[in-house]
PDB file of C-alpha atoms in Angstrom:
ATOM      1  CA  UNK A  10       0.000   0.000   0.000  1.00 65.00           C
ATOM      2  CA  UNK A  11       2.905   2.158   0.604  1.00 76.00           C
ATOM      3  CA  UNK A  12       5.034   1.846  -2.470  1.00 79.00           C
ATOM      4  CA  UNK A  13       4.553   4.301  -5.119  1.00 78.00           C
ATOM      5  CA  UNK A  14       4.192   3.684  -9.034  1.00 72.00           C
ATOM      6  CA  UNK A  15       7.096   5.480  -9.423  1.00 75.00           C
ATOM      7  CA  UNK A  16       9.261   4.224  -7.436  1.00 81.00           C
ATOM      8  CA  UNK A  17      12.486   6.761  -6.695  1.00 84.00           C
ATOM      9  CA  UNK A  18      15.920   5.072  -7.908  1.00 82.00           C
ATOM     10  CA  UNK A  19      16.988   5.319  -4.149  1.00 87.00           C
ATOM     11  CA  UNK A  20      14.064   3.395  -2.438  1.00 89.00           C
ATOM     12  CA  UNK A  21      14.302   0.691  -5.580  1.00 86.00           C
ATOM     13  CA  UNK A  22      18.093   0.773  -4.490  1.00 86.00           C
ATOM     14  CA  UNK A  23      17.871   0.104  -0.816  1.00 90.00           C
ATOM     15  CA  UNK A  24      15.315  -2.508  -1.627  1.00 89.00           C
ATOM     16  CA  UNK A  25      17.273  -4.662  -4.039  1.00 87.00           C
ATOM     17  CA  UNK A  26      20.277  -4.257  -1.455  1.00 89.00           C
ATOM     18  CA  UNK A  27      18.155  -5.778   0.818  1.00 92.00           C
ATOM     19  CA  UNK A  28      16.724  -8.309  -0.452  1.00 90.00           C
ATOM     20  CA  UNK A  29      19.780  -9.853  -1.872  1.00 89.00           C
ATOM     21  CA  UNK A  30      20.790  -9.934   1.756  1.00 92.00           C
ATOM     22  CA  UNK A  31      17.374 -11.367   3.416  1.00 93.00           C
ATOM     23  CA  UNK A  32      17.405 -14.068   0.385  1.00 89.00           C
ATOM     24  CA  UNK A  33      21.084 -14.413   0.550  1.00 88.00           C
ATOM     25  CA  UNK A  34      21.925 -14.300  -2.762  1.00 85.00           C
ATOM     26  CA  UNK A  35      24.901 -14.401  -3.951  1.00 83.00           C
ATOM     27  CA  UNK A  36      25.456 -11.020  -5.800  1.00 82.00           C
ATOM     28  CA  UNK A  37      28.265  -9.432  -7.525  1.00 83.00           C
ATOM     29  CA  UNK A  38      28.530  -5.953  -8.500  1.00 78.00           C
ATOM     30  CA  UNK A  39      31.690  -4.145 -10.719  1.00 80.00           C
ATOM     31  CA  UNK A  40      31.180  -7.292 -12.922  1.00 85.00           C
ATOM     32  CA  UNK A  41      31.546  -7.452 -16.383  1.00 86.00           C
ATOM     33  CA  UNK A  42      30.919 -10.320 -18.498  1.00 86.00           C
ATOM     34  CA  UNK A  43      34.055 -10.982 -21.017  1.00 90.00           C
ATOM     35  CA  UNK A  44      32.749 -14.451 -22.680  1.00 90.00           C
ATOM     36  CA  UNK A  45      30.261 -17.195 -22.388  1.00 88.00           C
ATOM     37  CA  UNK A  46      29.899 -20.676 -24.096  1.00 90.00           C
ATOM     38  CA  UNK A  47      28.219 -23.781 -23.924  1.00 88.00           C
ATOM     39  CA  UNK A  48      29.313 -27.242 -23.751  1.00 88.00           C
ATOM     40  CA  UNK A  49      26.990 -29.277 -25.219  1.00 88.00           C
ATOM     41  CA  UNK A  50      28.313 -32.650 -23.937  1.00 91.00           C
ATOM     42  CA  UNK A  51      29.225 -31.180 -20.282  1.00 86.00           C
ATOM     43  CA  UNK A  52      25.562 -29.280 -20.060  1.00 85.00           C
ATOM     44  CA  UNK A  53      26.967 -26.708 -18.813  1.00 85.00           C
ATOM     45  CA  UNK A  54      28.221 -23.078 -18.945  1.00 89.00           C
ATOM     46  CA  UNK A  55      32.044 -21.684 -18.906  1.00 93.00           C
ATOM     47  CA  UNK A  56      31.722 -17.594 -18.208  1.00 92.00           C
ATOM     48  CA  UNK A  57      34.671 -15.833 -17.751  1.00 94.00           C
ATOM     49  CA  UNK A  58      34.209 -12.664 -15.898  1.00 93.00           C
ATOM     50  CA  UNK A  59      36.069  -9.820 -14.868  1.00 94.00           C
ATOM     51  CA  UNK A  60      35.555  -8.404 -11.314  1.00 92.00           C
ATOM     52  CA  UNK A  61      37.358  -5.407 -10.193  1.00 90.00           C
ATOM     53  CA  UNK A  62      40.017  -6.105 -12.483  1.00 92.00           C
ATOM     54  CA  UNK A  63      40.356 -10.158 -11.507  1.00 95.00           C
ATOM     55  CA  UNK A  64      39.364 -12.980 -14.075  1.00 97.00           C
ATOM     56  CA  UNK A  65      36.849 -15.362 -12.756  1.00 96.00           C
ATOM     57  CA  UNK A  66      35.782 -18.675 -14.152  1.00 96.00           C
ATOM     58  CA  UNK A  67      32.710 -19.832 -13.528  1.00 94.00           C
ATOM     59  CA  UNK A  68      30.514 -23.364 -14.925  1.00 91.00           C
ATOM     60  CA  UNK A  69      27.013 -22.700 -14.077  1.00 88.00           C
ATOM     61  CA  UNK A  70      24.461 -25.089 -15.394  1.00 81.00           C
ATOM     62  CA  UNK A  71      21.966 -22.365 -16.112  1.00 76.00           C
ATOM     63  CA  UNK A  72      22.472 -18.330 -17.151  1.00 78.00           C
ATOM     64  CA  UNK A  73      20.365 -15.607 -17.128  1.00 72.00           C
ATOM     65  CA  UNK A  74      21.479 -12.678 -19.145  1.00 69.00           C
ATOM     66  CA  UNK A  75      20.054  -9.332 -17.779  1.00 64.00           C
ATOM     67  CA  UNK A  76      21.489  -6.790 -18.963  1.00 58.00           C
ATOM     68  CA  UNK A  77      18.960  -4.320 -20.081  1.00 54.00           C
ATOM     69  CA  UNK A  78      16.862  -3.699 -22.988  1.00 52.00           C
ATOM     70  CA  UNK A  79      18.464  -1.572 -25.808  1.00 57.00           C
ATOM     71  CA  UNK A  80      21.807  -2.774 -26.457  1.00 63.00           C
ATOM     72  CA  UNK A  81      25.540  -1.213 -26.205  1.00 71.00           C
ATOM     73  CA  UNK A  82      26.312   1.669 -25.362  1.00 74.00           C
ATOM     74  CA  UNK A  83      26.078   4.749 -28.121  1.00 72.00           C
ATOM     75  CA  UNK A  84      28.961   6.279 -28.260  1.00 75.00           C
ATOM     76  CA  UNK A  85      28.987   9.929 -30.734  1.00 74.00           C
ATOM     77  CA  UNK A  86      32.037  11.144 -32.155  1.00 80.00           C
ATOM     78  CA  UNK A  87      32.975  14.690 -31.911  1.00 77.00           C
ATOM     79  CA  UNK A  88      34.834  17.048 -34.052  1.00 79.00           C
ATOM     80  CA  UNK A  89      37.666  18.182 -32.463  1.00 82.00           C
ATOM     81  CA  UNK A  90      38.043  15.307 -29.377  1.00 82.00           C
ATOM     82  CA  UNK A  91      41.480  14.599 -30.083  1.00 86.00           C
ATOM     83  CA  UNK A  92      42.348  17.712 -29.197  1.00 85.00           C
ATOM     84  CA  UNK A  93      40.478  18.185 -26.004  1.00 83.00           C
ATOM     85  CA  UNK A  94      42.560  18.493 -22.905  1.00 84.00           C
ATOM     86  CA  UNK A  95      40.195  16.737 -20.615  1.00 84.00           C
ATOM     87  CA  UNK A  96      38.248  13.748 -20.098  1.00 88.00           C
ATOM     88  CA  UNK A  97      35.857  12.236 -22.110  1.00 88.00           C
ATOM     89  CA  UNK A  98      33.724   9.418 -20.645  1.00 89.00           C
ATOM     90  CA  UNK A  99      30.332   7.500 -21.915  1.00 87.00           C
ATOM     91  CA  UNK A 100      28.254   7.152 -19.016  1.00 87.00           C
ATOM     92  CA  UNK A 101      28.930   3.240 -19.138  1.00 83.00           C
ATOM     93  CA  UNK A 102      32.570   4.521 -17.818  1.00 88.00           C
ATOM     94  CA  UNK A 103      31.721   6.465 -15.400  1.00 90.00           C
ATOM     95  CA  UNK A 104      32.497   5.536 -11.820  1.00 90.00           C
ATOM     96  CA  UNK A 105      32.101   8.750  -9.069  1.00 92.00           C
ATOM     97  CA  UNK A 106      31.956  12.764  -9.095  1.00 93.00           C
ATOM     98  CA  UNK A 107      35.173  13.180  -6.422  1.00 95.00           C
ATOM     99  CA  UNK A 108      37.450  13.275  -9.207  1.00 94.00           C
ATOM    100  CA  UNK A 109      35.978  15.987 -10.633  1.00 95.00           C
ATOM    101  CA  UNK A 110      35.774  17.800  -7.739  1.00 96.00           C
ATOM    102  CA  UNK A 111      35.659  22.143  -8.316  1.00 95.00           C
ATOM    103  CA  UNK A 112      36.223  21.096 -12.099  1.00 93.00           C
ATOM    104  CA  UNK A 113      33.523  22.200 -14.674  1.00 93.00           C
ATOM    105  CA  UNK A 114      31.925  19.248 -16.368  1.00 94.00           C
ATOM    106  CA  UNK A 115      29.637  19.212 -19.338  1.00 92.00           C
ATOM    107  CA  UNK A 116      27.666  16.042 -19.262  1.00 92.00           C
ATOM    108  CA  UNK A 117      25.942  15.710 -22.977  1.00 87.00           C
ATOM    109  CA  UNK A 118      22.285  13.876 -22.774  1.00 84.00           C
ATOM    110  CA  UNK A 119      19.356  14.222 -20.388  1.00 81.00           C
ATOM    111  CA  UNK A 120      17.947  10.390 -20.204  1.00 78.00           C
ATOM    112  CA  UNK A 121      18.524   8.819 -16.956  1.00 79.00           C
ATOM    113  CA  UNK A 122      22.030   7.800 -16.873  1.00 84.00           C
ATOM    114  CA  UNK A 123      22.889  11.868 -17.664  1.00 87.00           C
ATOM    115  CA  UNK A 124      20.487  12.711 -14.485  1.00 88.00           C
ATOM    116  CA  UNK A 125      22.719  10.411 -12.207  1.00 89.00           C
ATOM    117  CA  UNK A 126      25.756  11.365 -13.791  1.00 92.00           C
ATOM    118  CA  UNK A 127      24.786  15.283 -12.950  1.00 93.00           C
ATOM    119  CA  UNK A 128      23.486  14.142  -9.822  1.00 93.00           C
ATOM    120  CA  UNK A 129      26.552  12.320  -8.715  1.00 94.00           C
ATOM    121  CA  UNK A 130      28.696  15.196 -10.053  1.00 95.00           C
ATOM    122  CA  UNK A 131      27.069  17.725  -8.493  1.00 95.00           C
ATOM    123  CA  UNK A 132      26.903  16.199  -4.836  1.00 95.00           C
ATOM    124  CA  UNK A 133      30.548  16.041  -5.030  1.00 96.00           C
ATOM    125  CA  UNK A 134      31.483  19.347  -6.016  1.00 96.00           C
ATOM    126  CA  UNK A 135      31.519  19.507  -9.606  1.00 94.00           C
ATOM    127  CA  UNK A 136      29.849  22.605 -11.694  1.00 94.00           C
ATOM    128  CA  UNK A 137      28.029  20.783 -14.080  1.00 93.00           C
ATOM    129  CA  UNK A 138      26.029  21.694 -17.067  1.00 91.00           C
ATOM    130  CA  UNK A 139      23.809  19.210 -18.748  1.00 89.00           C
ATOM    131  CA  UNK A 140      23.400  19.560 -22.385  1.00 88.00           C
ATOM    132  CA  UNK A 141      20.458  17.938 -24.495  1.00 86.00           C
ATOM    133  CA  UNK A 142      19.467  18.398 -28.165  1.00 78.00           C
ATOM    134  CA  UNK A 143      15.637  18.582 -27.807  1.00 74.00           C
ATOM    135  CA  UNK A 144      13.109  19.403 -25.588  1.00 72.00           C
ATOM    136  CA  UNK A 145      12.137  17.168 -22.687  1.00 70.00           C
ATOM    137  CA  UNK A 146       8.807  16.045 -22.939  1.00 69.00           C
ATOM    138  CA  UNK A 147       7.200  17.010 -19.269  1.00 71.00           C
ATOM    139  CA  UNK A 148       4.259  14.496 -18.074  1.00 70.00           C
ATOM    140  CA  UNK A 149       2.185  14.542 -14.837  1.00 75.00           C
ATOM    141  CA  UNK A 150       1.834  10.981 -13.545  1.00 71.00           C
ATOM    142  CA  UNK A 151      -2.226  10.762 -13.814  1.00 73.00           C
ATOM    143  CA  UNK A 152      -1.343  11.462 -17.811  1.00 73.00           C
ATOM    144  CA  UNK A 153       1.201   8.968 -18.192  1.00 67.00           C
ATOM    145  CA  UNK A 154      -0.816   6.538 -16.574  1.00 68.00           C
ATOM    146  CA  UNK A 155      -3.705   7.316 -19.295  1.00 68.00           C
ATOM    147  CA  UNK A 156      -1.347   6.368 -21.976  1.00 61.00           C
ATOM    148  CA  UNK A 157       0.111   3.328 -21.286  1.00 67.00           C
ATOM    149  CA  UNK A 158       1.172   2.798 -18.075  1.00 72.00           C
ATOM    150  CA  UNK A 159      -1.654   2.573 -16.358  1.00 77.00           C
ATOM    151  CA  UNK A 160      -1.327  -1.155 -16.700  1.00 81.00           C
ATOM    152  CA  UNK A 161       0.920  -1.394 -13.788  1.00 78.00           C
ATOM    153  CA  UNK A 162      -1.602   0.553 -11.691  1.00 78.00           C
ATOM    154  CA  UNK A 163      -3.828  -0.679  -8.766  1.00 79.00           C
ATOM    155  CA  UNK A 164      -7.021   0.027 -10.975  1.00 81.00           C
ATOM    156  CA  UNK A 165      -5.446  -2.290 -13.925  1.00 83.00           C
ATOM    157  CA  UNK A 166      -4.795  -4.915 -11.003  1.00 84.00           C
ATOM    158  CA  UNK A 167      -8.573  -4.190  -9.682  1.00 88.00           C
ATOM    159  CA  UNK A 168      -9.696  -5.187 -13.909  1.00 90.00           C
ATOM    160  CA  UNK A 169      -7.366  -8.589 -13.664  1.00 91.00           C
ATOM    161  CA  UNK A 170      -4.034  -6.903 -15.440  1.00 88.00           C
ATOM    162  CA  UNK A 171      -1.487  -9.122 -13.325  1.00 86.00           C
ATOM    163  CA  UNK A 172       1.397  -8.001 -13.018  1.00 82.00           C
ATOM    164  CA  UNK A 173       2.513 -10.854 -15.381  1.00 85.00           C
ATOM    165  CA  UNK A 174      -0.010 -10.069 -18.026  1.00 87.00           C
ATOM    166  CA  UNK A 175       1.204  -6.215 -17.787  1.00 83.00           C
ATOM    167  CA  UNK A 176       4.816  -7.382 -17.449  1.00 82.00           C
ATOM    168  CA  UNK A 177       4.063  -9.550 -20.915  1.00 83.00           C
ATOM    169  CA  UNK A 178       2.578  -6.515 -22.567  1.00 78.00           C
ATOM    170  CA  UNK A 179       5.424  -4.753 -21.819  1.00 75.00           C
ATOM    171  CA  UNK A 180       7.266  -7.560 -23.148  1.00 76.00           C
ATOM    172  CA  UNK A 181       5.549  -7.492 -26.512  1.00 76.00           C
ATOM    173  CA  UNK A 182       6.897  -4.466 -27.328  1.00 66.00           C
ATOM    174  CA  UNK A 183       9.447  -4.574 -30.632  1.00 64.00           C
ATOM    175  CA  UNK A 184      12.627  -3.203 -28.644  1.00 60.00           C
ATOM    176  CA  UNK A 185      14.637  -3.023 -31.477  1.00 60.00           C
ATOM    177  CA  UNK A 186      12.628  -0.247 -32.424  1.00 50.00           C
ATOM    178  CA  UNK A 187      12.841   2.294 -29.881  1.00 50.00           C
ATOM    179  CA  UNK A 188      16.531   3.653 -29.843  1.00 51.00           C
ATOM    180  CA  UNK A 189      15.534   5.071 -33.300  1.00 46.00           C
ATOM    181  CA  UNK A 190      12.648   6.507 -31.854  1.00 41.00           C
ATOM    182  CA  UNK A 191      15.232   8.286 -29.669  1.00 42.00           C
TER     183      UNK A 191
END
């Protein structure tokens, strides 16, 4: 009853820390997947990982690739970067703000990573300036919910929209198609 539709990236934080901890699950952040293949004859996985700099081998019997819904990272090139004195970083780099401490960053793009990049920046002393190329679309809640996500509402829940039939019209959606709707 107390947790809202849209849920701050703190609270959702705190809860996943959580409940890795009450369910014990064995969870590793700073990890980055280098390769993955499948014996056939084995039935079973060999991932080689790289946590905080250390190769790990592992041979699960299962995997579960999570790793978001729109690919790679994008990464623009700009006229004149060889040349620039400072740092230049993709968000997918980007580790904490107290480097850049008093410095003046420029952090190009307003979707969420850019938010938590300025964010993080900003609480640790940076002067940052976000820059986007369009317009941000500004939405009450009550409207989004009356276009689309109102599926994941209590009213939707109240019609018999489960959370796994919303989560499977969600689902349905062609993802391949919406970075070029970006």
């Amino acid at each position: 009853d107390n947790w809202p539709v849209f849920t701050p990236k703190d609270k959702m934080g705190d809860w996943l820390e959580m409940y890795t901890r009450v369910m014990e699950l064995n969870y590793w952040v700073a990890t980055r997947c280098l390769s993955a293949s499948y014996d056939e004859a084995e039935k079973e996985w060999t991932v080689v990982v790289d946590r905080v700099g250390r190769q790990i081998t592992l041979k699960p019997k299962h995997i579960v690739f999570a790793t978001g819904a729109y690919g790679p990272p994008r990464k623009i090139e700009l006229p004149g970067a060889d040349q620039f004195k400072g740092e230049l970083l993709h968000s997918s780099q980007y580790a904490s703000g107290e480097k850049f401490r008093g410095k003046k960053v420029a952090v190009i793009g307003a979707a969420s990573s850019g938010h938590d990049v300025c964010v993080d920046l900003w609480e640790s002393g940076a002067d940052v300036t976000m820059i986007q190329r369009s317009p941000t679309t500004v939405v009450k809640s009550d409207t989004l919910m009356q276009v689309g996500f109102e599926i994941f509402s209590e009213d939707a829940l109240a019609r018999g929209i489960t959370t796994e039939k919303a989560d499977m019209i969600v689902a349905s959606t062609p993802f391949a198609l919406v970075p070029k709707g970006q």
